Amino acid sequence: MNRDGETAKHPNLGTRGSSSETIHDPSQVLVVGKSPINRVVVSKIVERSGLRPISEAPDMAVRTLRSLVPGAIVLDGGPDNKDCDNLMSGIEALRRASGRSFPPVILLSTKNGTPESLGLSDIIDVVVAKPITPERLQPVIDRLIGR
């Protein structure tokens, strides 16, 4: 909230009505991570797929997910895959409400594995091992978005 008591609007989301209104935008990809450098790298890869990235730190992303259902979510798990744990319940609720695995979620991980081997199969669709490169990440984004 700003000092006038109005809800602050996210600069990438434009103007919207009441705070209970949710925007569904399949052209946007929520890029979440503690590292600003990793968020920039991932955002550039998202742009190469013709999509619009919204780059957020994990704490801000929690609020963004209350008002936006993006076309996909990319989570940077950090060194221990726990940097975005505070988002998991919100993502799980979005996916449950959609009645299917939407929005698709990609985890960027320091560990090789599958969502099942990491114990995240209900929330994560694909695990992409770091280092983050366009050759690794872009085909995954394209496939999940269905382009």
Short mmCIF file of N, CA, C and O in Angstrom, two decimals:
data_model
loop_
_atom_site.label_atom_id
_atom_site.label_comp_id
_atom_site.label_asym_id
_atom_site.label_seq_id
_atom_site.Cartn_x
_atom_site.Cartn_y
_atom_site.Cartn_z
N MET A 1 0.83 -1.18 0.00
CA MET A 1 0.00 0.00 0.00
C MET A 1 0.87 1.23 0.00
O MET A 1 1.91 1.26 0.65
N ASN A 2 0.40 2.22 -0.71
CA ASN A 2 1.14 3.47 -0.67
C ASN A 2 0.65 4.32 0.50
O ASN A 2 -0.26 3.94 1.23
N ARG A 3 1.21 5.50 0.66
CA ARG A 3 0.86 6.31 1.83
C ARG A 3 -0.56 6.86 1.79
O ARG A 3 -1.08 7.30 2.80
N ASP A 4 -1.20 6.84 0.62
CA ASP A 4 -2.58 7.30 0.51
C ASP A 4 -3.58 6.18 0.80
O ASP A 4 -4.78 6.38 0.67
N GLY A 5 -3.06 4.98 1.14
CA GLY A 5 -3.94 3.87 1.45
C GLY A 5 -4.40 3.09 0.23
O GLY A 5 -5.23 2.20 0.34
N GLU A 6 -3.86 3.42 -0.94
CA GLU A 6 -4.22 2.68 -2.14
C GLU A 6 -3.28 1.51 -2.32
O GLU A 6 -2.14 1.57 -1.90
N THR A 7 -3.77 0.47 -2.97
CA THR A 7 -2.92 -0.67 -3.25
C THR A 7 -1.94 -0.31 -4.34
O THR A 7 -2.33 0.20 -5.39
N ALA A 8 -0.67 -0.56 -4.09
CA ALA A 8 0.35 -0.28 -5.10
C ALA A 8 0.20 -1.27 -6.25
O ALA A 8 -0.09 -2.43 -6.04
N LYS A 9 0.37 -0.79 -7.44
CA LYS A 9 0.23 -1.64 -8.62
C LYS A 9 1.60 -2.06 -9.12
O LYS A 9 2.53 -1.28 -9.11
N HIS A 10 1.70 -3.30 -9.52
CA HIS A 10 2.96 -3.81 -10.06
C HIS A 10 3.19 -3.13 -11.40
O HIS A 10 2.28 -3.09 -12.24
N PRO A 11 4.38 -2.61 -11.67
CA PRO A 11 4.62 -1.87 -12.91
C PRO A 11 4.44 -2.71 -14.17
O PRO A 11 4.10 -2.18 -15.21
N ASN A 12 4.61 -4.02 -14.09
CA ASN A 12 4.48 -4.86 -15.28
C ASN A 12 3.05 -5.35 -15.50
O ASN A 12 2.77 -5.98 -16.50
N LEU A 13 2.17 -5.11 -14.57
CA LEU A 13 0.82 -5.66 -14.68
C LEU A 13 -0.21 -4.67 -15.19
O LEU A 13 -1.31 -5.05 -15.52
N GLY A 14 0.14 -3.41 -15.21
CA GLY A 14 -0.82 -2.43 -15.69
C GLY A 14 -1.87 -2.16 -14.63
O GLY A 14 -1.80 -2.60 -13.50
N THR A 15 -2.90 -1.43 -15.01
CA THR A 15 -3.95 -1.07 -14.08
C THR A 15 -4.97 -2.18 -14.03
O THR A 15 -5.34 -2.77 -15.02
N ARG A 16 -5.46 -2.42 -12.84
CA ARG A 16 -6.52 -3.42 -12.70
C ARG A 16 -7.49 -2.93 -11.65
O ARG A 16 -7.20 -2.02 -10.90
N GLY A 17 -8.60 -3.60 -11.57
CA GLY A 17 -9.66 -3.18 -10.66
C GLY A 17 -9.38 -3.58 -9.24
O GLY A 17 -8.30 -3.36 -8.71
N SER A 18 -10.35 -4.21 -8.61
CA SER A 18 -10.24 -4.56 -7.21
C SER A 18 -9.12 -5.56 -6.99
O SER A 18 -8.70 -6.27 -7.88
N SER A 19 -8.65 -5.64 -5.75
CA SER A 19 -7.54 -6.52 -5.43
C SER A 19 -7.94 -7.99 -5.54
O SER A 19 -7.09 -8.85 -5.58
N SER A 20 -9.24 -8.29 -5.58
CA SER A 20 -9.67 -9.68 -5.71
C SER A 20 -9.70 -10.13 -7.17
O SER A 20 -9.88 -11.30 -7.44
N GLU A 21 -9.52 -9.22 -8.09
CA GLU A 21 -9.52 -9.56 -9.50
C GLU A 21 -8.20 -10.19 -9.89
O GLU A 21 -7.14 -9.71 -9.53
N THR A 22 -8.26 -11.32 -10.61
CA THR A 22 -7.06 -12.02 -11.04
C THR A 22 -6.93 -11.91 -12.55
O THR A 22 -7.88 -12.16 -13.27
N ILE A 23 -5.73 -11.59 -13.00
CA ILE A 23 -5.45 -11.48 -14.42
C ILE A 23 -4.82 -12.79 -14.88
O ILE A 23 -3.86 -13.26 -14.29
N HIS A 24 -5.38 -13.38 -15.94
CA HIS A 24 -4.80 -14.56 -16.56
C HIS A 24 -4.09 -14.09 -17.82
O HIS A 24 -4.73 -13.59 -18.74
N ASP A 25 -2.78 -14.24 -17.87
CA ASP A 25 -2.01 -13.77 -19.02
C ASP A 25 -1.01 -14.83 -19.45
O ASP A 25 0.09 -14.92 -18.89
N PRO A 26 -1.37 -15.67 -20.43
CA PRO A 26 -0.48 -16.74 -20.87
C PRO A 26 0.79 -16.24 -21.55
O PRO A 26 1.72 -17.02 -21.75
N SER A 27 0.87 -14.97 -21.91
CA SER A 27 2.07 -14.46 -22.56
C SER A 27 3.14 -14.03 -21.56
O SER A 27 4.24 -13.68 -21.95
N GLN A 28 2.80 -14.03 -20.28
CA GLN A 28 3.76 -13.62 -19.26
C GLN A 28 4.31 -14.83 -18.53
O GLN A 28 3.60 -15.80 -18.27
N VAL A 29 5.59 -14.75 -18.18
CA VAL A 29 6.26 -15.80 -17.42
C VAL A 29 6.82 -15.15 -16.16
O VAL A 29 7.58 -14.19 -16.23
N LEU A 30 6.42 -15.70 -15.02
CA LEU A 30 6.93 -15.21 -13.75
C LEU A 30 8.28 -15.87 -13.48
O LEU A 30 8.39 -17.09 -13.40
N VAL A 31 9.33 -15.05 -13.39
CA VAL A 31 10.70 -15.51 -13.14
C VAL A 31 11.03 -15.13 -11.71
O VAL A 31 11.06 -13.95 -11.37
N VAL A 32 11.28 -16.15 -10.86
CA VAL A 32 11.46 -15.90 -9.44
C VAL A 32 12.81 -16.44 -8.97
O VAL A 32 13.18 -17.57 -9.30
N GLY A 33 13.52 -15.62 -8.21
CA GLY A 33 14.78 -16.06 -7.63
C GLY A 33 15.38 -14.97 -6.78
O GLY A 33 15.08 -13.79 -6.95
N LYS A 34 16.22 -15.37 -5.86
CA LYS A 34 16.90 -14.40 -5.00
C LYS A 34 18.00 -13.67 -5.75
O LYS A 34 18.29 -12.52 -5.46
N SER A 35 18.62 -14.32 -6.73
CA SER A 35 19.73 -13.72 -7.46
C SER A 35 19.22 -12.84 -8.60
O SER A 35 18.64 -13.34 -9.56
N PRO A 36 19.46 -11.52 -8.52
CA PRO A 36 19.05 -10.64 -9.62
C PRO A 36 19.73 -11.01 -10.94
O PRO A 36 19.13 -10.89 -12.00
N ILE A 37 20.96 -11.48 -10.87
CA ILE A 37 21.69 -11.85 -12.10
C ILE A 37 21.01 -13.04 -12.77
O ILE A 37 20.78 -13.03 -13.98
N ASN A 38 20.68 -14.06 -11.99
CA ASN A 38 19.99 -15.21 -12.57
C ASN A 38 18.63 -14.83 -13.14
O ASN A 38 18.23 -15.33 -14.19
N ARG A 39 17.92 -13.91 -12.46
CA ARG A 39 16.62 -13.47 -12.97
C ARG A 39 16.77 -12.77 -14.32
O ARG A 39 15.95 -12.96 -15.22
N VAL A 40 17.83 -11.97 -14.49
CA VAL A 40 18.06 -11.28 -15.76
C VAL A 40 18.37 -12.30 -16.86
O VAL A 40 17.82 -12.22 -17.96
N VAL A 41 19.23 -13.28 -16.55
CA VAL A 41 19.58 -14.30 -17.54
C VAL A 41 18.34 -15.07 -17.98
O VAL A 41 18.08 -15.25 -19.17
N VAL A 42 17.53 -15.51 -17.01
CA VAL A 42 16.32 -16.26 -17.34
C VAL A 42 15.32 -15.38 -18.09
O VAL A 42 14.70 -15.83 -19.06
N SER A 43 15.18 -14.13 -17.71
CA SER A 43 14.26 -13.22 -18.39
C SER A 43 14.63 -13.04 -19.86
O SER A 43 13.76 -13.00 -20.73
N LYS A 44 15.92 -12.95 -20.14
CA LYS A 44 16.37 -12.82 -21.55
C LYS A 44 16.02 -14.08 -22.34
O LYS A 44 15.61 -14.00 -23.50
N ILE A 45 16.14 -15.24 -21.72
CA ILE A 45 15.78 -16.49 -22.39
C ILE A 45 14.27 -16.54 -22.63
O ILE A 45 13.82 -16.95 -23.71
N VAL A 46 13.49 -16.09 -21.67
CA VAL A 46 12.03 -16.04 -21.82
C VAL A 46 11.66 -15.13 -22.99
O VAL A 46 10.80 -15.47 -23.81
N GLU A 47 12.32 -13.98 -23.09
CA GLU A 47 12.05 -13.05 -24.19
C GLU A 47 12.36 -13.67 -25.54
O GLU A 47 11.66 -13.41 -26.52
N ARG A 48 13.39 -14.51 -25.61
CA ARG A 48 13.73 -15.19 -26.87
C ARG A 48 12.61 -16.11 -27.33
O ARG A 48 12.52 -16.43 -28.51
N SER A 49 11.77 -16.54 -26.40
CA SER A 49 10.63 -17.39 -26.73
C SER A 49 9.40 -16.56 -27.11
O SER A 49 8.33 -17.11 -27.31
N GLY A 50 9.56 -15.24 -27.17
CA GLY A 50 8.45 -14.37 -27.54
C GLY A 50 7.47 -14.11 -26.41
O GLY A 50 6.35 -13.68 -26.64
N LEU A 51 7.91 -14.33 -25.18
CA LEU A 51 7.05 -14.13 -24.02
C LEU A 51 7.56 -12.95 -23.21
O LEU A 51 8.68 -12.49 -23.40
N ARG A 52 6.73 -12.47 -22.29
CA ARG A 52 7.09 -11.32 -21.46
C ARG A 52 7.42 -11.79 -20.05
O ARG A 52 6.53 -12.29 -19.35
N PRO A 53 8.66 -11.60 -19.62
CA PRO A 53 9.02 -12.01 -18.25
C PRO A 53 8.60 -10.97 -17.22
O PRO A 53 8.58 -9.77 -17.49
N ILE A 54 8.25 -11.46 -16.04
CA ILE A 54 8.07 -10.62 -14.86
C ILE A 54 9.08 -11.15 -13.86
O ILE A 54 8.96 -12.28 -13.40
N SER A 55 10.09 -10.37 -13.57
CA SER A 55 11.17 -10.79 -12.69
C SER A 55 10.89 -10.34 -11.27
O SER A 55 10.67 -9.15 -11.02
N GLU A 56 10.88 -11.30 -10.33
CA GLU A 56 10.55 -10.99 -8.94
C GLU A 56 11.45 -11.75 -7.98
O GLU A 56 11.82 -12.89 -8.24
N ALA A 57 11.73 -11.14 -6.84
CA ALA A 57 12.32 -11.85 -5.71
C ALA A 57 11.20 -12.71 -5.10
O ALA A 57 10.02 -12.40 -5.27
N PRO A 58 11.54 -13.79 -4.41
CA PRO A 58 10.51 -14.68 -3.88
C PRO A 58 9.44 -13.99 -3.03
O PRO A 58 8.25 -14.29 -3.17
N ASP A 59 9.82 -13.05 -2.18
CA ASP A 59 8.82 -12.40 -1.32
C ASP A 59 7.81 -11.58 -2.12
O ASP A 59 6.62 -11.59 -1.82
N MET A 60 8.28 -10.88 -3.13
CA MET A 60 7.37 -10.09 -3.97
C MET A 60 6.51 -10.99 -4.86
O MET A 60 5.35 -10.68 -5.13
N ALA A 61 7.07 -12.11 -5.29
CA ALA A 61 6.34 -13.03 -6.16
C ALA A 61 5.11 -13.60 -5.48
O ALA A 61 4.10 -13.88 -6.13
N VAL A 62 5.16 -13.76 -4.17
CA VAL A 62 4.00 -14.25 -3.43
C VAL A 62 2.81 -13.32 -3.67
O VAL A 62 1.70 -13.76 -3.95
N ARG A 63 3.05 -12.03 -3.59
CA ARG A 63 1.98 -11.04 -3.82
C ARG A 63 1.55 -11.01 -5.28
O ARG A 63 0.36 -10.88 -5.58
N THR A 64 2.50 -11.13 -6.18
CA THR A 64 2.17 -11.10 -7.61
C THR A 64 1.25 -12.26 -7.98
O THR A 64 0.30 -12.09 -8.74
N LEU A 65 1.49 -13.43 -7.42
CA LEU A 65 0.66 -14.60 -7.74
C LEU A 65 -0.78 -14.48 -7.25
O LEU A 65 -1.65 -15.20 -7.70
N ARG A 66 -1.03 -13.56 -6.34
CA ARG A 66 -2.40 -13.34 -5.88
C ARG A 66 -3.23 -12.60 -6.92
O ARG A 66 -4.45 -12.65 -6.90
N SER A 67 -2.56 -11.89 -7.84
CA SER A 67 -3.29 -11.08 -8.82
C SER A 67 -3.03 -11.48 -10.26
O SER A 67 -3.69 -10.98 -11.16
N LEU A 68 -2.07 -12.39 -10.49
CA LEU A 68 -1.72 -12.76 -11.86
C LEU A 68 -1.54 -14.27 -11.95
O LEU A 68 -0.87 -14.88 -11.12
N VAL A 69 -2.16 -14.86 -12.97
CA VAL A 69 -1.90 -16.25 -13.31
C VAL A 69 -1.11 -16.21 -14.61
O VAL A 69 -1.67 -15.97 -15.68
N PRO A 70 0.22 -16.41 -14.52
CA PRO A 70 1.05 -16.31 -15.72
C PRO A 70 0.96 -17.57 -16.57
O PRO A 70 0.43 -18.61 -16.13
N GLY A 71 1.52 -17.49 -17.78
CA GLY A 71 1.56 -18.65 -18.66
C GLY A 71 2.49 -19.73 -18.18
O GLY A 71 2.33 -20.90 -18.49
N ALA A 72 3.49 -19.35 -17.37
CA ALA A 72 4.43 -20.30 -16.77
C ALA A 72 5.16 -19.60 -15.64
O ALA A 72 5.15 -18.37 -15.54
N ILE A 73 5.80 -20.43 -14.80
CA ILE A 73 6.60 -19.91 -13.69
C ILE A 73 7.96 -20.59 -13.75
O ILE A 73 8.04 -21.81 -13.90
N VAL A 74 9.03 -19.79 -13.62
CA VAL A 74 10.38 -20.33 -13.54
C VAL A 74 10.93 -19.96 -12.17
O VAL A 74 11.01 -18.79 -11.83
N LEU A 75 11.26 -20.98 -11.38
CA LEU A 75 11.78 -20.79 -10.04
C LEU A 75 13.26 -21.13 -9.99
O LEU A 75 13.65 -22.21 -10.42
N ASP A 76 14.07 -20.21 -9.47
CA ASP A 76 15.47 -20.50 -9.22
C ASP A 76 15.55 -21.02 -7.79
O ASP A 76 15.33 -20.28 -6.84
N GLY A 77 15.86 -22.30 -7.65
CA GLY A 77 15.88 -22.92 -6.34
C GLY A 77 17.03 -22.49 -5.45
O GLY A 77 17.01 -22.75 -4.25
N GLY A 78 18.03 -21.83 -6.03
CA GLY A 78 19.18 -21.42 -5.24
C GLY A 78 20.07 -22.62 -4.94
O GLY A 78 19.91 -23.69 -5.51
N PRO A 79 21.01 -22.46 -4.02
CA PRO A 79 22.00 -23.52 -3.78
C PRO A 79 21.40 -24.80 -3.19
O PRO A 79 21.95 -25.87 -3.37
N ASP A 80 20.25 -24.70 -2.51
CA ASP A 80 19.68 -25.88 -1.85
C ASP A 80 18.25 -26.19 -2.31
O ASP A 80 17.55 -26.96 -1.65
N ASN A 81 17.81 -25.58 -3.41
CA ASN A 81 16.45 -25.75 -3.95
C ASN A 81 15.36 -25.25 -3.01
O ASN A 81 14.21 -25.62 -3.16
N LYS A 82 15.70 -24.40 -2.07
CA LYS A 82 14.71 -23.93 -1.10
C LYS A 82 14.44 -22.42 -1.18
O LYS A 82 13.64 -21.91 -0.41
N ASP A 83 15.08 -21.72 -2.11
CA ASP A 83 14.91 -20.26 -2.18
C ASP A 83 13.47 -19.83 -2.44
O ASP A 83 13.07 -18.73 -2.07
N CYS A 84 12.67 -20.67 -3.08
CA CYS A 84 11.30 -20.30 -3.43
C CYS A 84 10.25 -21.12 -2.68
O CYS A 84 9.09 -21.18 -3.09
N ASP A 85 10.65 -21.74 -1.57
CA ASP A 85 9.71 -22.58 -0.82
C ASP A 85 8.45 -21.83 -0.37
O ASP A 85 7.38 -22.40 -0.31
N ASN A 86 8.59 -20.52 -0.09
CA ASN A 86 7.42 -19.75 0.36
C ASN A 86 6.37 -19.59 -0.73
O ASN A 86 5.24 -19.19 -0.45
N LEU A 87 6.69 -19.91 -1.97
CA LEU A 87 5.73 -19.82 -3.08
C LEU A 87 4.96 -21.12 -3.33
O LEU A 87 3.94 -21.11 -4.01
N MET A 88 5.46 -22.21 -2.81
CA MET A 88 4.92 -23.51 -3.18
C MET A 88 3.44 -23.67 -2.88
O MET A 88 2.68 -24.18 -3.70
N SER A 89 2.97 -23.21 -1.72
CA SER A 89 1.55 -23.38 -1.39
C SER A 89 0.68 -22.54 -2.32
O SER A 89 -0.39 -22.98 -2.75
N GLY A 90 1.13 -21.34 -2.68
CA GLY A 90 0.37 -20.50 -3.61
C GLY A 90 0.31 -21.09 -5.00
O GLY A 90 -0.74 -21.06 -5.66
N ILE A 91 1.43 -21.65 -5.46
CA ILE A 91 1.45 -22.29 -6.78
C ILE A 91 0.56 -23.52 -6.78
O ILE A 91 -0.22 -23.75 -7.70
N GLU A 92 0.65 -24.29 -5.71
CA GLU A 92 -0.18 -25.50 -5.60
C GLU A 92 -1.66 -25.14 -5.63
O GLU A 92 -2.46 -25.80 -6.29
N ALA A 93 -2.04 -24.06 -4.96
CA ALA A 93 -3.44 -23.62 -4.96
C ALA A 93 -3.88 -23.18 -6.35
O ALA A 93 -5.00 -23.50 -6.78
N LEU A 94 -3.02 -22.46 -7.08
CA LEU A 94 -3.35 -22.06 -8.45
C LEU A 94 -3.58 -23.28 -9.34
O LEU A 94 -4.53 -23.33 -10.12
N ARG A 95 -2.70 -24.26 -9.22
CA ARG A 95 -2.79 -25.46 -10.05
C ARG A 95 -4.03 -26.27 -9.70
O ARG A 95 -4.70 -26.81 -10.57
N ARG A 96 -4.34 -26.34 -8.42
CA ARG A 96 -5.54 -27.07 -7.99
C ARG A 96 -6.80 -26.36 -8.51
O ARG A 96 -7.73 -26.99 -8.99
N ALA A 97 -6.81 -25.03 -8.44
CA ALA A 97 -7.97 -24.26 -8.91
C ALA A 97 -8.17 -24.38 -10.41
O ALA A 97 -9.30 -24.33 -10.90
N SER A 98 -7.07 -24.57 -11.16
CA SER A 98 -7.19 -24.69 -12.61
C SER A 98 -7.72 -26.06 -13.02
O SER A 98 -8.14 -26.24 -14.16
N GLY A 99 -7.65 -27.03 -12.11
CA GLY A 99 -8.12 -28.37 -12.42
C GLY A 99 -7.12 -29.16 -13.27
O GLY A 99 -7.42 -30.24 -13.75
N ARG A 100 -5.96 -28.58 -13.49
CA ARG A 100 -4.91 -29.25 -14.26
C ARG A 100 -3.58 -28.66 -13.84
O ARG A 100 -3.53 -27.84 -12.93
N SER A 101 -2.53 -29.07 -14.45
CA SER A 101 -1.20 -28.58 -14.08
C SER A 101 -0.92 -27.24 -14.73
O SER A 101 -0.06 -27.12 -15.61
N PHE A 102 -1.65 -26.23 -14.31
CA PHE A 102 -1.47 -24.89 -14.87
C PHE A 102 -1.39 -23.90 -13.74
O PHE A 102 -2.21 -23.96 -12.82
N PRO A 103 -0.48 -22.98 -13.77
CA PRO A 103 0.54 -22.78 -14.79
C PRO A 103 1.67 -23.80 -14.65
O PRO A 103 1.95 -24.28 -13.56
N PRO A 104 2.32 -24.12 -15.78
CA PRO A 104 3.47 -25.02 -15.70
C PRO A 104 4.62 -24.36 -14.93
O PRO A 104 4.79 -23.14 -15.00
N VAL A 105 5.38 -25.18 -14.19
CA VAL A 105 6.44 -24.65 -13.33
C VAL A 105 7.75 -25.36 -13.64
O VAL A 105 7.82 -26.58 -13.72
N ILE A 106 8.80 -24.54 -13.83
CA ILE A 106 10.15 -25.03 -14.08
C ILE A 106 11.00 -24.68 -12.86
O ILE A 106 10.97 -23.53 -12.40
N LEU A 107 11.75 -25.65 -12.35
CA LEU A 107 12.68 -25.40 -11.26
C LEU A 107 14.10 -25.43 -11.81
O LEU A 107 14.50 -26.40 -12.45
N LEU A 108 14.84 -24.36 -11.57
CA LEU A 108 16.26 -24.32 -11.91
C LEU A 108 17.01 -24.81 -10.68
O LEU A 108 16.89 -24.23 -9.60
N SER A 109 17.76 -25.90 -10.84
CA SER A 109 18.33 -26.58 -9.70
C SER A 109 19.83 -26.83 -9.86
O SER A 109 20.32 -27.05 -10.96
N THR A 110 20.52 -26.83 -8.73
CA THR A 110 21.94 -27.19 -8.74
C THR A 110 22.09 -28.71 -8.79
O THR A 110 23.18 -29.22 -9.04
N LYS A 111 20.99 -29.43 -8.56
CA LYS A 111 21.02 -30.89 -8.55
C LYS A 111 20.35 -31.42 -9.80
O LYS A 111 19.34 -30.88 -10.25
N ASN A 112 20.91 -32.48 -10.36
CA ASN A 112 20.23 -33.17 -11.44
C ASN A 112 19.12 -34.00 -10.82
O ASN A 112 19.26 -34.51 -9.73
N GLY A 113 18.04 -34.12 -11.54
CA GLY A 113 16.95 -34.94 -11.02
C GLY A 113 15.65 -34.64 -11.73
O GLY A 113 15.59 -33.85 -12.68
N THR A 114 14.63 -35.27 -11.24
CA THR A 114 13.28 -35.08 -11.77
C THR A 114 12.43 -34.48 -10.65
O THR A 114 12.82 -34.52 -9.48
N PRO A 115 11.26 -33.95 -10.99
CA PRO A 115 10.39 -33.46 -9.92
C PRO A 115 10.10 -34.56 -8.88
O PRO A 115 10.05 -34.28 -7.68
N GLU A 116 9.95 -35.79 -9.35
CA GLU A 116 9.67 -36.89 -8.44
C GLU A 116 10.84 -37.16 -7.51
O GLU A 116 10.67 -37.33 -6.30
N SER A 117 12.06 -37.18 -8.06
CA SER A 117 13.23 -37.48 -7.22
C SER A 117 13.51 -36.38 -6.21
O SER A 117 14.12 -36.62 -5.17
N LEU A 118 13.05 -35.17 -6.50
CA LEU A 118 13.23 -34.06 -5.56
C LEU A 118 12.03 -33.90 -4.63
O LEU A 118 12.00 -32.99 -3.81
N GLY A 119 11.01 -34.75 -4.78
CA GLY A 119 9.83 -34.69 -3.93
C GLY A 119 8.90 -33.53 -4.23
O GLY A 119 8.17 -33.06 -3.37
N LEU A 120 8.92 -33.04 -5.48
CA LEU A 120 8.12 -31.86 -5.84
C LEU A 120 7.18 -32.12 -7.02
O LEU A 120 6.79 -31.20 -7.73
N SER A 121 6.81 -33.37 -7.24
CA SER A 121 6.06 -33.71 -8.45
C SER A 121 4.66 -33.08 -8.51
O SER A 121 4.10 -32.95 -9.60
N ASP A 122 4.09 -32.66 -7.38
CA ASP A 122 2.78 -32.03 -7.41
C ASP A 122 2.84 -30.57 -7.87
O ASP A 122 1.82 -30.01 -8.27
N ILE A 123 4.02 -29.98 -7.80
CA ILE A 123 4.14 -28.55 -8.08
C ILE A 123 5.05 -28.26 -9.26
O ILE A 123 4.76 -27.37 -10.05
N ILE A 124 6.12 -29.01 -9.41
CA ILE A 124 7.13 -28.75 -10.44
C ILE A 124 6.91 -29.69 -11.62
O ILE A 124 6.73 -30.89 -11.44
N ASP A 125 6.93 -29.14 -12.84
CA ASP A 125 6.77 -29.97 -14.04
C ASP A 125 8.10 -30.45 -14.58
O ASP A 125 8.22 -31.56 -15.06
N VAL A 126 9.11 -29.57 -14.55
CA VAL A 126 10.41 -29.88 -15.13
C VAL A 126 11.51 -29.30 -14.25
O VAL A 126 11.39 -28.17 -13.75
N VAL A 127 12.59 -30.06 -14.09
CA VAL A 127 13.79 -29.57 -13.41
C VAL A 127 14.85 -29.35 -14.48
O VAL A 127 15.13 -30.24 -15.28
N VAL A 128 15.42 -28.15 -14.51
CA VAL A 128 16.51 -27.83 -15.43
C VAL A 128 17.75 -27.58 -14.59
O VAL A 128 17.75 -26.73 -13.69
N ALA A 129 18.81 -28.35 -14.86
CA ALA A 129 20.04 -28.24 -14.08
C ALA A 129 20.80 -26.98 -14.47
O ALA A 129 20.83 -26.58 -15.63
N LYS A 130 21.41 -26.35 -13.48
CA LYS A 130 22.27 -25.20 -13.72
C LYS A 130 23.61 -25.71 -14.21
O LYS A 130 23.97 -26.84 -13.93
N PRO A 131 24.39 -24.94 -14.91
CA PRO A 131 24.22 -23.52 -15.21
C PRO A 131 23.09 -23.28 -16.22
O PRO A 131 22.79 -24.13 -17.05
N ILE A 132 22.49 -22.12 -16.10
CA ILE A 132 21.38 -21.74 -16.96
C ILE A 132 21.92 -21.31 -18.32
O ILE A 132 22.72 -20.38 -18.39
N THR A 133 21.48 -21.98 -19.37
CA THR A 133 21.87 -21.60 -20.73
C THR A 133 20.63 -21.59 -21.61
O THR A 133 19.67 -22.32 -21.34
N PRO A 134 20.63 -20.77 -22.67
CA PRO A 134 19.49 -20.78 -23.59
C PRO A 134 19.24 -22.17 -24.19
O PRO A 134 18.10 -22.56 -24.39
N GLU A 135 20.32 -22.90 -24.46
CA GLU A 135 20.17 -24.22 -25.08
C GLU A 135 19.45 -25.21 -24.17
O GLU A 135 18.77 -26.11 -24.65
N ARG A 136 19.59 -25.05 -22.88
CA ARG A 136 18.90 -25.94 -21.92
C ARG A 136 17.50 -25.46 -21.61
O ARG A 136 16.58 -26.27 -21.51
N LEU A 137 17.34 -24.17 -21.37
CA LEU A 137 16.08 -23.65 -20.84
C LEU A 137 15.05 -23.31 -21.91
O LEU A 137 13.87 -23.61 -21.74
N GLN A 138 15.46 -22.70 -23.01
CA GLN A 138 14.49 -22.24 -24.00
C GLN A 138 13.62 -23.37 -24.57
O GLN A 138 12.40 -23.20 -24.67
N PRO A 139 14.18 -24.54 -24.93
CA PRO A 139 13.31 -25.61 -25.43
C PRO A 139 12.27 -26.07 -24.42
O PRO A 139 11.15 -26.43 -24.78
N VAL A 140 12.64 -26.03 -23.15
CA VAL A 140 11.70 -26.43 -22.09
C VAL A 140 10.56 -25.42 -22.00
O VAL A 140 9.38 -25.80 -21.92
N ILE A 141 10.90 -24.14 -22.02
CA ILE A 141 9.87 -23.10 -21.98
C ILE A 141 8.95 -23.24 -23.20
O ILE A 141 7.72 -23.23 -23.07
N ASP A 142 9.54 -23.38 -24.38
CA ASP A 142 8.73 -23.50 -25.60
C ASP A 142 7.79 -24.69 -25.54
O ASP A 142 6.61 -24.60 -25.91
N ARG A 143 8.28 -25.82 -25.03
CA ARG A 143 7.46 -27.03 -24.95
C ARG A 143 6.33 -26.86 -23.93
O ARG A 143 5.18 -27.22 -24.20
N LEU A 144 6.61 -26.29 -22.77
CA LEU A 144 5.60 -26.15 -21.73
C LEU A 144 4.53 -25.13 -22.10
O LEU A 144 3.36 -25.30 -21.75
N ILE A 145 4.92 -24.09 -22.79
CA ILE A 145 3.96 -23.07 -23.21
C ILE A 145 3.17 -23.55 -24.43
O ILE A 145 2.11 -23.03 -24.74
N GLY A 146 3.72 -24.55 -25.13
CA GLY A 146 3.00 -25.11 -26.27
C GLY A 146 3.21 -24.36 -27.56
O GLY A 146 2.33 -24.31 -28.41
N ARG A 147 4.39 -23.77 -27.72
CA ARG A 147 4.68 -23.02 -28.95
C ARG A 147 5.43 -23.91 -29.91
O ARG A 147 6.20 -24.72 -29.56
#
